PDB file of C-alpha atoms and ligand atoms in Angstrom:
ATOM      1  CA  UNK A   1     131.288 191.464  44.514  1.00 61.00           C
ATOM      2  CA  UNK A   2     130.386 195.187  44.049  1.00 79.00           C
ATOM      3  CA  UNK A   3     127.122 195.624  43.082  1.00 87.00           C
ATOM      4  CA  UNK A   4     125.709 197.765  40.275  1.00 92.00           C
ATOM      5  CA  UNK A   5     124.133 200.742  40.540  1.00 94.00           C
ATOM      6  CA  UNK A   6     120.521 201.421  40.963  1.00 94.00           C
ATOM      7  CA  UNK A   7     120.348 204.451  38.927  1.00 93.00           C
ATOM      8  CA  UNK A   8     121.725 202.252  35.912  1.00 91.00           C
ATOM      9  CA  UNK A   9     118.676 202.766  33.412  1.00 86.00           C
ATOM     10  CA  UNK A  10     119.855 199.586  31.302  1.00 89.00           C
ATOM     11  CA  UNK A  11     118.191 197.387  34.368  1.00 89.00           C
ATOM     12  CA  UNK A  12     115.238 196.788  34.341  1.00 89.00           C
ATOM     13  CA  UNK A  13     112.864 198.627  37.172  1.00 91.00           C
ATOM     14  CA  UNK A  14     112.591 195.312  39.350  1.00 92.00           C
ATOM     15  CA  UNK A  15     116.167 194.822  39.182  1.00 94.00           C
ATOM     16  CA  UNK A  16     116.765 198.745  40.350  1.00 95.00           C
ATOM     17  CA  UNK A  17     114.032 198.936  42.810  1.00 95.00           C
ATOM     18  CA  UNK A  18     116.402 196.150  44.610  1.00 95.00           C
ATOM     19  CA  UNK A  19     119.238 197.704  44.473  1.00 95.00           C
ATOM     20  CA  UNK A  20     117.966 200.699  45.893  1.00 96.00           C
ATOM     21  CA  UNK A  21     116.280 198.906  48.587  1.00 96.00           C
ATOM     22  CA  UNK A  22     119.821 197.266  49.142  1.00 95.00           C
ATOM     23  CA  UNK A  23     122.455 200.058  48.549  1.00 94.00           C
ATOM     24  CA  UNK A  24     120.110 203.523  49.679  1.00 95.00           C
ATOM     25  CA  UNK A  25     117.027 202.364  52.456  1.00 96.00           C
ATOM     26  CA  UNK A  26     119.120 199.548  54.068  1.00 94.00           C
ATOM     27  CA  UNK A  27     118.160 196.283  55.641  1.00 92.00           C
ATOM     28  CA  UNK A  28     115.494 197.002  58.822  1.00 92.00           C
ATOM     29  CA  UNK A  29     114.400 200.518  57.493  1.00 94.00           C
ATOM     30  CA  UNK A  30     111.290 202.050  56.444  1.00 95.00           C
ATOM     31  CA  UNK A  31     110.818 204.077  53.348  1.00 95.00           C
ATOM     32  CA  UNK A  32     107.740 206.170  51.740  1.00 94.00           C
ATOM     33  CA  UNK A  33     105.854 206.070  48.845  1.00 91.00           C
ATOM     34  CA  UNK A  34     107.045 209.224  48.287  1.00 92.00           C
ATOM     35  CA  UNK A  35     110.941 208.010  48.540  1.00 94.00           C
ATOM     36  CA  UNK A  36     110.393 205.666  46.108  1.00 93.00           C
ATOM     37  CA  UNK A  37     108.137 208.304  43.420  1.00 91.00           C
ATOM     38  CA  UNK A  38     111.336 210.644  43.941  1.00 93.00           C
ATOM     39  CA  UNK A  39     113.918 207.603  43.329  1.00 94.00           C
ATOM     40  CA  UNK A  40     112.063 206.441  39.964  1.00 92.00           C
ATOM     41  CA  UNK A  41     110.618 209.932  38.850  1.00 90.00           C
ATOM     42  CA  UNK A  42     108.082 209.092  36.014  1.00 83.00           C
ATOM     43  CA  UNK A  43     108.851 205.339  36.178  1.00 81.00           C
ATOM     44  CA  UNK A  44     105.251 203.960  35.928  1.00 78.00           C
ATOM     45  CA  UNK A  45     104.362 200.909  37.825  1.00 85.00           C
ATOM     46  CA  UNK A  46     106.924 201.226  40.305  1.00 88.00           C
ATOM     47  CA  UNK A  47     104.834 199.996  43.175  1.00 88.00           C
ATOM     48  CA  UNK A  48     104.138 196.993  41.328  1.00 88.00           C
ATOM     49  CA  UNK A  49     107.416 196.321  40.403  1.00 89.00           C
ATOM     50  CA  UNK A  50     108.617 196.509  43.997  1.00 90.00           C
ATOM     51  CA  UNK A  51     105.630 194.072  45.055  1.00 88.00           C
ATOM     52  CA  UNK A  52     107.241 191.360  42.482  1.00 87.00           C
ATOM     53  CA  UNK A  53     110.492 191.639  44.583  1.00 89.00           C
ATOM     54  CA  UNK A  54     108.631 189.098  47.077  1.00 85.00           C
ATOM     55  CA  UNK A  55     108.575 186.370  44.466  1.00 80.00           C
ATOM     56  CA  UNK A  56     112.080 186.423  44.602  1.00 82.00           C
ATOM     57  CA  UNK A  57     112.044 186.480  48.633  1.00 80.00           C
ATOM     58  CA  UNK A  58     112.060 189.900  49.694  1.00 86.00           C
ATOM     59  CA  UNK A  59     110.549 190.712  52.604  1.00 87.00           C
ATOM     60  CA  UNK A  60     108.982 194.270  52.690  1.00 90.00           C
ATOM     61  CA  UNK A  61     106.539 194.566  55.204  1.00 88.00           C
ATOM     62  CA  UNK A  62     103.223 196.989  55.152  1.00 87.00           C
ATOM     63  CA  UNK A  63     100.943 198.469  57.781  1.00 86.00           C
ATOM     64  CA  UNK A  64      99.300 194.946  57.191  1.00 80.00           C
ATOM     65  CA  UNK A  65     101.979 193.169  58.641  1.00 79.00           C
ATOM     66  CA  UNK A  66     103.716 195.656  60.937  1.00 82.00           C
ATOM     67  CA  UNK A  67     101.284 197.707  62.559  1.00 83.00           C
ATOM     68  CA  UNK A  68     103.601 200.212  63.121  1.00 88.00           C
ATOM     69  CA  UNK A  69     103.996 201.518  60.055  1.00 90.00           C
ATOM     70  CA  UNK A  70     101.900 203.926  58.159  1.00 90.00           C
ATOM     71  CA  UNK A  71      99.841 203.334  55.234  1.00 90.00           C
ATOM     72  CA  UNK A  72     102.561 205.474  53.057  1.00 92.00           C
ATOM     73  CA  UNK A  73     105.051 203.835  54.520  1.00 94.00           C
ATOM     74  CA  UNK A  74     106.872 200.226  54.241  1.00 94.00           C
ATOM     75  CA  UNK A  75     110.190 198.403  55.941  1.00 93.00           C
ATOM     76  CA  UNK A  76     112.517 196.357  54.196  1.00 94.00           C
ATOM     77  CA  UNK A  77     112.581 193.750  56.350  1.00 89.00           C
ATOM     78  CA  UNK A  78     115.000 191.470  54.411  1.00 87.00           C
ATOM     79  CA  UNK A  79     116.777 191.110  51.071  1.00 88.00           C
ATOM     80  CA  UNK A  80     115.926 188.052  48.860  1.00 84.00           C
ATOM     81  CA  UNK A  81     117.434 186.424  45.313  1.00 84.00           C
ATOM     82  CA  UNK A  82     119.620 188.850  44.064  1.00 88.00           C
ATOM     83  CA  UNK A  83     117.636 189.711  40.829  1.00 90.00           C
ATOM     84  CA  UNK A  84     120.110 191.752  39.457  1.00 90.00           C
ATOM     85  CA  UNK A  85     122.896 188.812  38.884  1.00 87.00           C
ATOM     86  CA  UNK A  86     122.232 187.055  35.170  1.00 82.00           C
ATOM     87  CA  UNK A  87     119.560 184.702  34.833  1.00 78.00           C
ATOM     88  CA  UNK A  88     118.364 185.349  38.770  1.00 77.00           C
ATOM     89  CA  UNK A  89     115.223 187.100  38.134  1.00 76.00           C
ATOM     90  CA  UNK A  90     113.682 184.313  36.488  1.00 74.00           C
ATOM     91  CA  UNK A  91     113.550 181.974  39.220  1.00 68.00           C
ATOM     92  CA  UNK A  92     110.442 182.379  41.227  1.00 66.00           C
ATOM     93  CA  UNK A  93     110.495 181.308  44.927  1.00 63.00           C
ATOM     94  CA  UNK A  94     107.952 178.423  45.276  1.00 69.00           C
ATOM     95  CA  UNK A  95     104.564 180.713  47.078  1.00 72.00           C
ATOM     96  CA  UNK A  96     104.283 180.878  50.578  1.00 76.00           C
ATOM     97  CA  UNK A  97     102.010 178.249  51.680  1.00 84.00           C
ATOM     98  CA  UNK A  98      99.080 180.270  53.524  1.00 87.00           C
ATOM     99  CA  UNK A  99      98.325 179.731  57.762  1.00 87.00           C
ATOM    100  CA  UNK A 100      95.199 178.401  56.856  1.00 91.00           C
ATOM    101  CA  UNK A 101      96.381 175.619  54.256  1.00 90.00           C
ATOM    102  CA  UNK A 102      99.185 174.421  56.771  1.00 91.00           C
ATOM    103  CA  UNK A 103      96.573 174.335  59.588  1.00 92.00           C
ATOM    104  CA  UNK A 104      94.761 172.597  57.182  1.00 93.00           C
ATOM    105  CA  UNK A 105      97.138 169.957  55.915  1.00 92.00           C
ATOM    106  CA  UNK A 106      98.637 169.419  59.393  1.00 92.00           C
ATOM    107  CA  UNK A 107      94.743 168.541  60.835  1.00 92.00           C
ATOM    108  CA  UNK A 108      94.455 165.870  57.525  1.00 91.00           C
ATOM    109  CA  UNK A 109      97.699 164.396  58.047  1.00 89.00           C
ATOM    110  CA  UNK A 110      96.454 163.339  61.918  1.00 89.00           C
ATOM    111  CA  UNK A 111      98.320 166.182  63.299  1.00 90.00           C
ATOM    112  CA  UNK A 112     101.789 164.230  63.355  1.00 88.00           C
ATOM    113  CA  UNK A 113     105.107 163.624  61.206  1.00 89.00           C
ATOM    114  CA  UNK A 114     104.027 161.967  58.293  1.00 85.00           C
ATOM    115  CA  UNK A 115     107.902 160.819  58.025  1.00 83.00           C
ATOM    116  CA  UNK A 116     108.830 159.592  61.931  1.00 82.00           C
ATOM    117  CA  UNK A 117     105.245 159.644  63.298  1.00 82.00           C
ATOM    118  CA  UNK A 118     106.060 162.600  66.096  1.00 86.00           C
ATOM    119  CA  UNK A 119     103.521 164.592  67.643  1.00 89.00           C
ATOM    120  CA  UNK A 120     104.241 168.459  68.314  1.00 90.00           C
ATOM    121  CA  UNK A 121     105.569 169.018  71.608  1.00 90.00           C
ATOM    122  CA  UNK A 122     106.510 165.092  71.975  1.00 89.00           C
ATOM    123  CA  UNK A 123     110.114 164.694  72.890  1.00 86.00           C
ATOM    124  CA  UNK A 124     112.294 162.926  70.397  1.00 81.00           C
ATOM    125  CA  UNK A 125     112.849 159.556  72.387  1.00 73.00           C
ATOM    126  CA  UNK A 126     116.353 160.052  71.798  1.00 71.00           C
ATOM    127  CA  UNK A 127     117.003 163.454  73.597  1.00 74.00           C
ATOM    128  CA  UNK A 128     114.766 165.879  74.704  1.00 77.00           C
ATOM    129  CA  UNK A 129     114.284 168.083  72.387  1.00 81.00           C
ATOM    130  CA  UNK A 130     110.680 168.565  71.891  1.00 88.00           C
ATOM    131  CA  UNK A 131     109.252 167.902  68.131  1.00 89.00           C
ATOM    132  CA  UNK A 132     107.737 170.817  65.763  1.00 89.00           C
ATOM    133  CA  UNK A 133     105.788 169.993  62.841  1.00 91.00           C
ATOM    134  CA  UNK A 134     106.411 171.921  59.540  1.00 86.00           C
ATOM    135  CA  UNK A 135     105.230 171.612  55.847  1.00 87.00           C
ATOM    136  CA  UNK A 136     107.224 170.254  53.519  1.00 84.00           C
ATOM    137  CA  UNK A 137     106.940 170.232  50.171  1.00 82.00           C
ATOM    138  CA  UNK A 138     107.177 167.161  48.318  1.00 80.00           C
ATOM    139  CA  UNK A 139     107.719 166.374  44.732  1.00 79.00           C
ATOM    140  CA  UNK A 140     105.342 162.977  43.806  1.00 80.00           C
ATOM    141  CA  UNK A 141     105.757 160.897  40.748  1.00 80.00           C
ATOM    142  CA  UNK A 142     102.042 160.320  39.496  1.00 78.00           C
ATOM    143  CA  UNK A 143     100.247 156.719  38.603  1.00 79.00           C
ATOM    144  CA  UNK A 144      99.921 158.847  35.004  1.00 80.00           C
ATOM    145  CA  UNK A 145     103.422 160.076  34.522  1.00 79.00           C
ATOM    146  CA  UNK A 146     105.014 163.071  35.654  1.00 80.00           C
ATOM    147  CA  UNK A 147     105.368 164.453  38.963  1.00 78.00           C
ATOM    148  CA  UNK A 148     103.623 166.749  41.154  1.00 79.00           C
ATOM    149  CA  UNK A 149     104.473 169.145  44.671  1.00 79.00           C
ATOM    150  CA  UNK A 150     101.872 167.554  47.260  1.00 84.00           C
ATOM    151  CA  UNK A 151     102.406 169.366  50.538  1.00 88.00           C
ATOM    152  CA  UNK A 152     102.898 167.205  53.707  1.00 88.00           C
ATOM    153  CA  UNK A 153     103.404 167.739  57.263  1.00 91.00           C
ATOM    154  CA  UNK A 154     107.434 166.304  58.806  1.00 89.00           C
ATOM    155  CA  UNK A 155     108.878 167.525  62.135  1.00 89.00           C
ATOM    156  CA  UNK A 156     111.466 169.910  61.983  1.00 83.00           C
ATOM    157  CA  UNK A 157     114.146 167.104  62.519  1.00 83.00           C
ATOM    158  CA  UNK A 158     112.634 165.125  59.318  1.00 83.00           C
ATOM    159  CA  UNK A 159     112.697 168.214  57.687  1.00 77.00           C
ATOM    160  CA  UNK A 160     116.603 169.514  57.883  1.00 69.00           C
ATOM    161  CA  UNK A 161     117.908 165.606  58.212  1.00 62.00           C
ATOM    162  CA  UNK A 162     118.486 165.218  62.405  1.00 52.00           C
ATOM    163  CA  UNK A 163     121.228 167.985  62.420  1.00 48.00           C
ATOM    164  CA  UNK A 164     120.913 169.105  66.077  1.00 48.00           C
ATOM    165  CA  UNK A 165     120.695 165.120  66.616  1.00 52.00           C
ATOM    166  CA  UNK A 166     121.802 164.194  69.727  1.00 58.00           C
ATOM    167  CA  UNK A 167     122.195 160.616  70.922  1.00 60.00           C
ATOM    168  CA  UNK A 168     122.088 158.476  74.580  1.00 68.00           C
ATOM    169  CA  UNK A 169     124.129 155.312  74.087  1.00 71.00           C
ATOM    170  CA  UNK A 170     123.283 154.660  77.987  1.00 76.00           C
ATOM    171  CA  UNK A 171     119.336 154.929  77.130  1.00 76.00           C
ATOM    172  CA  UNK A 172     119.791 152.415  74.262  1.00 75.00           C
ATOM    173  CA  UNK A 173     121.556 149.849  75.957  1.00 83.00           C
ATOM    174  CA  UNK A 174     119.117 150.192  79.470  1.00 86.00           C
ATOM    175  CA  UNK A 175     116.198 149.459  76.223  1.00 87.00           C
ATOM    176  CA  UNK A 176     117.969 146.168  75.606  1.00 91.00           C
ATOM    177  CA  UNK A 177     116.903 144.751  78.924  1.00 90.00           C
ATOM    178  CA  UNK A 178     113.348 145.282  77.991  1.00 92.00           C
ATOM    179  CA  UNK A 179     113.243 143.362  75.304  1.00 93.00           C
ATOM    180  CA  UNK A 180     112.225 139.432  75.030  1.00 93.00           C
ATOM    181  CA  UNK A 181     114.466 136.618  74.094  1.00 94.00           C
ATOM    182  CA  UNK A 182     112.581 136.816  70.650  1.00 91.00           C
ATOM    183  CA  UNK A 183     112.837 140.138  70.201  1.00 91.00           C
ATOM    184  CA  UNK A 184     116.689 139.895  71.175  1.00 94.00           C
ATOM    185  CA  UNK A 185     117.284 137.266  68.523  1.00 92.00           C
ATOM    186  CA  UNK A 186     115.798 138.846  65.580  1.00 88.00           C
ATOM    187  CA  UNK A 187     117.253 141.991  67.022  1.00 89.00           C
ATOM    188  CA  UNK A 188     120.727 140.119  66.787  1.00 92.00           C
ATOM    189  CA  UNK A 189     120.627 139.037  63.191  1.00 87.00           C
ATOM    190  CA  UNK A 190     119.560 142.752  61.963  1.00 83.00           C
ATOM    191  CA  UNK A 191     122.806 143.934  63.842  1.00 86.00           C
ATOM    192  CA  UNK A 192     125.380 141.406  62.111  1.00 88.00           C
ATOM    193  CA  UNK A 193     123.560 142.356  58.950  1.00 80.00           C
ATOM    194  CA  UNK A 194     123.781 145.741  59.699  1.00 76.00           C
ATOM    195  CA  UNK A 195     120.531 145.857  57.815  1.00 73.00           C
ATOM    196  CA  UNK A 196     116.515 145.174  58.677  1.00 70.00           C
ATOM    197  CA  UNK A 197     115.076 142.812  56.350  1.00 69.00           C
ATOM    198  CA  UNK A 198     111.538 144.711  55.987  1.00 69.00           C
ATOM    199  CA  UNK A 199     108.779 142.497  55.032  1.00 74.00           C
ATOM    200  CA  UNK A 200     106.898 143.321  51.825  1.00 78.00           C
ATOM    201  CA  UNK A 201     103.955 144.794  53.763  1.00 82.00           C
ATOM    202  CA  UNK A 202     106.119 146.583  56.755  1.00 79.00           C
ATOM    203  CA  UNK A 203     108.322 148.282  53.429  1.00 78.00           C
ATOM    204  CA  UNK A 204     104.886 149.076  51.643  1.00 87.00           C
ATOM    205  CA  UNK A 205     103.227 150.656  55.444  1.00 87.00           C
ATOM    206  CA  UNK A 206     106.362 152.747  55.498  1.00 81.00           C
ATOM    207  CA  UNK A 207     106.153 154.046  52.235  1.00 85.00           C
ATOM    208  CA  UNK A 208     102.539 154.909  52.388  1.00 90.00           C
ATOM    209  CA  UNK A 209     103.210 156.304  55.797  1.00 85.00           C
ATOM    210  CA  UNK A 210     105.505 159.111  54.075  1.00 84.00           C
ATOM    211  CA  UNK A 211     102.616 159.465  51.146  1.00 89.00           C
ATOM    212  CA  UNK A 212     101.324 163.395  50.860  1.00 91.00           C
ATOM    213  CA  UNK A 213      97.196 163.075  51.747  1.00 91.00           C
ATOM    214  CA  UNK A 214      96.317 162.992  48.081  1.00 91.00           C
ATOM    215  CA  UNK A 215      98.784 160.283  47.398  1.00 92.00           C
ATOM    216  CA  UNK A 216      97.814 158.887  50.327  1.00 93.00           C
ATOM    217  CA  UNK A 217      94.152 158.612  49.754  1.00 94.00           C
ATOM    218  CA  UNK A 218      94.680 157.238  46.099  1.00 94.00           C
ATOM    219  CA  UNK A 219      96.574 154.315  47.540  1.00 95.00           C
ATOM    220  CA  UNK A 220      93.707 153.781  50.658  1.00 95.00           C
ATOM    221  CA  UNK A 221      91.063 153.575  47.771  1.00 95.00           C
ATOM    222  CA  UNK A 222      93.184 151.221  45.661  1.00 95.00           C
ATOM    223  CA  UNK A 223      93.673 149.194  48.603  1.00 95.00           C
ATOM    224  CA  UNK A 224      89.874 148.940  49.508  1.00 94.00           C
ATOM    225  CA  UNK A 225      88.964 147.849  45.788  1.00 94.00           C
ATOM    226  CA  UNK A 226      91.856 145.379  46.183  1.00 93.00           C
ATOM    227  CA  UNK A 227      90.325 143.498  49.779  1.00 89.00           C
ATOM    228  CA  UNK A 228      86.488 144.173  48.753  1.00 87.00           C
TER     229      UNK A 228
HETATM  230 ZN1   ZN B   1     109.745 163.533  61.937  1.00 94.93          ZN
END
């Protein structure tokens, strides 16, 4: 699709400043303060307008963030939503989520996987790819009604759904041995069923074991009241 042109004044100056970041400075190169003044002659609040571009996922990077630069000068690291397209510039990317918050919600969430129960740097035990926790964000139905975005830390794996999964049928079978004749049994029946019958409290544990912290500590305080 060809895109419009950046000196088309019935955009507004968001939607230009992108396309001139796109179609004139390039992907991976730096332009001035004084590029963009010359670009937008007279267009007031032109900084500003390029700063909103990083709601939308643009990455421009300042002397802040790439200490090679100058303080007149920025790079356009990498494109985001393409604002210009109809209805494009009103969807807002979700805001970053700060180093300090995810070192934060990581330490509350006992530094593992709040989905498989990983630890960073622990190998997957079925390959050896080591584990890397991330945030996710997750949306929460509330006790009152309507839902809310709790963050929560998963491993990457948890995260994108096991797609570099890889698998050792040899491993799994050399497991069997290990088990008792118990074990093997009840092991048996969940095979022919294809299915693990959880019990009421193992299906609640796992549940709350995937709970954001604030969910999470709603349900602990509930659950003290409930075995005072
Ligand atoms: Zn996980």
């Amino acid at each position: 699709m060809e895109l419009p042109s950046w000196e088309d004044a019935k955009l507004g100056t968001m939607k230009r400043a992108a396309l001139w970041l796109v179609s004139v400075v390039g992907e991976g190169n730096v332009f001035t303060k004084a590029d963009l003044r010359d670009a937008f002659p007279g267009t007031s609040q032109i900084d500003r307008r390029m700063r909103d571009l990083r709601d939308h996922g643009w990455r421009l990077d300042t002397n802040r963030e790439d200490a090679r630069l100058d303080s007149h000068e920025q790079r356009f690291v990498t494109r985001g939503a393409a604002v210009w397209e109809p209805g494009m510039a009103r969807v807002k990317s979700a805001p970053a989520i700060s180093a300090n918050r995810r070192r934060e919600v990581i330490s509350r969430d006992g530094n593992l996987c709040r989905c498989c129960g990983i630890t960073p740097g622990e190998e997957y035990p079925d390959s050896y790819e080591k584990a890397q926790l991330d945030i996710a964000r997750r949306t929460v139905a509330q006790p009152g009604g309507g839902t809310a975005i709790e963050l929560v830390t998963e491993c990457k794996r948890c995260r994108v759904g096991g797609r570099d999964l890889e698998v050792d049928g040899g491993k799994t079978l050399a497991s069997l041995s290990r088990l008792g004749v118990m074990e093997k049994k009840i092991l048996a029946s969940w095979v022919a069923a294809d299915q693990r019958d959880f019990g009421a409290v193992e299906l609640l544990w796992a549940q709350y074991r995937t709970l954001p912290e604030e969910s999470r500590l709603r349900f602990r305080a509930a659950l003290d009241r409930a075995t005072e």
